[in-house]
Short mmCIF file of N, CA and C in Angstrom, two decimals:
data_model
loop_
_atom_site.label_atom_id
_atom_site.label_comp_id
_atom_site.label_asym_id
_atom_site.label_seq_id
_atom_site.Cartn_x
_atom_site.Cartn_y
_atom_site.Cartn_z
N MET A 118 162.72 161.81 133.06
CA MET A 118 162.74 160.48 132.49
C MET A 118 161.50 159.89 132.90
N LEU A 119 160.78 159.23 131.84
CA LEU A 119 159.50 158.56 132.00
C LEU A 119 159.78 157.11 132.62
N LYS A 120 158.95 156.71 133.52
CA LYS A 120 159.03 155.38 133.72
C LYS A 120 157.49 154.74 133.68
N ILE A 121 157.52 153.64 133.07
CA ILE A 121 156.24 152.81 132.94
C ILE A 121 156.58 151.40 133.70
N GLU A 122 155.76 151.26 134.45
CA GLU A 122 155.85 149.84 135.19
C GLU A 122 154.93 148.88 134.56
N VAL A 123 155.33 147.78 134.11
CA VAL A 123 154.51 146.73 133.33
C VAL A 123 153.58 146.07 134.51
N LYS A 124 152.42 146.08 134.32
CA LYS A 124 151.48 145.55 135.31
C LYS A 124 151.42 143.89 135.19
N PRO A 125 151.23 143.27 136.15
CA PRO A 125 151.06 141.82 136.02
C PRO A 125 150.05 141.45 134.97
N GLY A 126 150.46 140.57 134.10
CA GLY A 126 149.45 140.15 132.98
C GLY A 126 149.37 141.05 131.79
N GLU A 127 150.04 142.23 131.99
CA GLU A 127 149.93 143.25 130.80
C GLU A 127 150.87 142.78 129.69
N SER A 128 150.52 143.00 128.47
CA SER A 128 151.43 142.90 127.35
C SER A 128 152.49 143.95 127.09
N ILE A 129 153.51 143.58 126.60
CA ILE A 129 154.57 144.62 126.24
C ILE A 129 154.03 145.66 125.43
N GLU A 130 153.24 145.18 124.37
CA GLU A 130 152.59 146.32 123.53
C GLU A 130 151.72 147.28 124.11
N ARG A 131 150.94 146.80 125.09
CA ARG A 131 150.16 147.69 125.90
C ARG A 131 150.95 148.67 126.71
N ALA A 132 152.04 148.20 127.29
CA ALA A 132 152.88 149.03 128.14
C ALA A 132 153.51 150.03 127.19
N LEU A 133 153.93 149.65 126.09
CA LEU A 133 154.62 150.47 125.09
C LEU A 133 153.52 151.69 124.67
N LYS A 134 152.50 151.41 124.39
CA LYS A 134 151.42 152.29 123.97
C LYS A 134 151.27 153.21 125.12
N ARG A 135 151.15 152.77 126.44
CA ARG A 135 151.05 153.77 127.54
C ARG A 135 152.22 154.70 127.59
N TYR A 136 153.50 154.14 127.27
CA TYR A 136 154.67 154.90 127.28
C TYR A 136 154.63 156.05 126.16
N LYS A 137 154.21 155.65 124.99
CA LYS A 137 154.16 156.56 123.88
C LYS A 137 153.12 157.70 124.19
N ARG A 138 151.91 157.40 124.80
CA ARG A 138 150.93 158.36 125.15
C ARG A 138 151.52 159.29 126.26
N LYS A 139 152.09 158.82 127.19
CA LYS A 139 152.66 159.70 128.12
C LYS A 139 153.83 160.63 127.67
N TYR A 140 154.65 160.00 126.72
CA TYR A 140 155.62 160.79 126.11
C TYR A 140 155.14 161.88 125.11
N ARG A 141 154.03 161.57 124.51
CA ARG A 141 153.33 162.62 123.63
C ARG A 141 152.71 163.76 124.47
N ASN A 142 152.17 163.34 125.72
CA ASN A 142 151.56 164.42 126.52
C ASN A 142 152.60 165.45 127.26
N THR A 143 153.88 165.01 127.10
CA THR A 143 154.82 165.83 127.70
C THR A 143 155.28 167.02 126.75
N LYS A 144 154.83 166.97 125.62
CA LYS A 144 155.05 168.05 124.47
C LYS A 144 156.53 168.11 124.20
N ARG A 145 157.11 167.15 124.48
CA ARG A 145 158.76 167.25 124.20
C ARG A 145 159.00 167.12 122.88
N LEU A 146 158.41 166.38 122.01
CA LEU A 146 158.56 166.28 120.61
C LEU A 146 158.20 167.59 119.97
N ASP A 147 157.12 168.30 120.43
CA ASP A 147 156.72 169.57 119.80
C ASP A 147 157.89 170.66 119.92
N GLU A 148 158.38 170.67 121.19
CA GLU A 148 159.50 171.53 121.47
C GLU A 148 160.73 171.22 120.65
N ILE A 149 161.15 169.89 120.34
CA ILE A 149 162.16 169.68 119.48
C ILE A 149 162.04 170.12 118.22
N ARG A 150 160.81 169.97 117.65
CA ARG A 150 160.45 170.41 116.21
C ARG A 150 160.48 171.87 116.19
N ASP A 151 160.02 172.68 117.28
CA ASP A 151 160.08 174.11 117.17
C ASP A 151 161.60 174.64 117.22
N ARG A 152 162.29 173.98 117.77
CA ARG A 152 163.78 174.46 117.94
C ARG A 152 164.52 174.00 116.70
N GLN A 153 164.18 173.35 115.82
CA GLN A 153 164.86 172.94 114.49
C GLN A 153 165.20 174.29 113.69
N GLU A 154 164.28 175.17 113.68
CA GLU A 154 164.51 176.37 112.93
C GLU A 154 163.93 177.63 113.65
N TYR A 155 164.53 178.67 113.46
CA TYR A 155 164.26 179.94 114.20
C TYR A 155 162.90 180.61 113.58
N THR A 156 162.06 181.03 114.55
CA THR A 156 160.92 181.68 114.18
C THR A 156 160.94 183.05 114.75
N LYS A 157 160.65 183.93 113.92
CA LYS A 157 160.73 185.49 114.38
C LYS A 157 159.56 185.65 115.45
N LYS A 158 159.86 186.61 116.33
CA LYS A 158 158.66 186.99 117.25
C LYS A 158 157.28 187.30 116.77
N SER A 159 157.45 188.09 115.54
CA SER A 159 156.31 188.57 114.97
C SER A 159 155.54 187.38 114.27
N VAL A 160 156.10 186.42 113.80
CA VAL A 160 155.39 185.25 113.15
C VAL A 160 154.72 184.51 114.36
N GLU A 161 155.49 184.21 115.41
CA GLU A 161 154.93 183.45 116.56
C GLU A 161 153.76 184.26 117.02
N ARG A 162 153.66 185.60 117.10
CA ARG A 162 152.57 186.35 117.61
C ARG A 162 151.46 186.15 116.63
N ARG A 163 151.57 186.21 115.40
CA ARG A 163 150.66 185.99 114.40
C ARG A 163 149.97 184.75 114.31
N LYS A 164 150.91 183.68 114.54
CA LYS A 164 150.28 182.33 114.84
C LYS A 164 149.38 182.23 115.86
N ALA A 165 149.81 182.76 117.10
CA ALA A 165 149.14 182.68 118.39
C ALA A 165 147.73 183.27 118.12
N VAL A 166 147.78 184.48 117.56
CA VAL A 166 146.52 185.13 117.21
C VAL A 166 145.55 184.55 116.46
N LYS A 167 146.07 183.73 115.36
CA LYS A 167 145.41 183.17 114.46
C LYS A 167 144.73 181.83 115.17
N LYS A 168 145.63 181.18 116.04
CA LYS A 168 145.01 180.16 116.74
C LYS A 168 143.92 180.42 117.65
N ALA A 169 144.22 181.57 118.41
CA ALA A 169 143.12 182.00 119.44
C ALA A 169 141.79 182.36 118.76
N ALA A 170 141.93 183.04 117.56
CA ALA A 170 140.62 183.20 116.77
C ALA A 170 139.97 181.91 116.22
N TYR A 171 140.63 180.96 115.96
CA TYR A 171 140.18 179.59 115.54
C TYR A 171 139.57 179.10 116.80
N ARG A 172 140.21 178.96 117.77
CA ARG A 172 139.64 178.47 118.97
C ARG A 172 138.30 179.08 119.41
N GLN A 173 138.39 180.54 119.39
CA GLN A 173 137.15 181.22 119.79
C GLN A 173 135.99 180.92 118.89
N LYS A 174 136.34 180.85 117.54
CA LYS A 174 135.16 180.42 116.65
C LYS A 174 134.58 179.07 116.90
N PHE A 175 135.67 178.02 117.10
CA PHE A 175 135.09 176.79 117.48
C PHE A 175 134.39 176.78 118.75
N LEU A 176 134.77 177.45 119.77
CA LEU A 176 134.07 177.40 121.21
C LEU A 176 132.62 178.14 120.99
N LEU A 177 132.66 179.05 120.15
CA LEU A 177 131.36 179.81 120.01
C LEU A 177 130.25 178.86 119.25
N GLY A 178 130.74 178.14 118.30
CA GLY A 178 130.08 177.28 117.48
C GLY A 178 129.49 175.94 118.48
N GLN A 179 130.14 175.75 119.46
CA GLN A 179 129.97 174.56 120.41
C GLN A 179 128.54 175.19 121.22
N GLU A 180 128.55 176.36 121.56
CA GLU A 180 127.56 176.90 122.57
C GLU A 180 126.19 176.70 121.93
N ASN A 181 125.94 176.81 120.68
CA ASN A 181 124.81 176.79 120.02
C ASN A 181 124.11 175.34 119.89
N ILE A 182 124.97 174.34 120.18
CA ILE A 182 124.43 172.97 120.09
C ILE A 182 123.85 172.68 121.33
#
């Protein structure tokens, strides 16, 4: 369970924004979306390989700068 303490003089909107950011960083929502439907292992592997290839291409492009 996430706890956010409202600091003195801090607005509720700002505290709510900190809570939402903390919640997003826990990856909980991604896990819930993944569990909504079954994904075969082969599809997961294919997706992971594709993501790794994209990241590798992106990182190699950054080295030239």
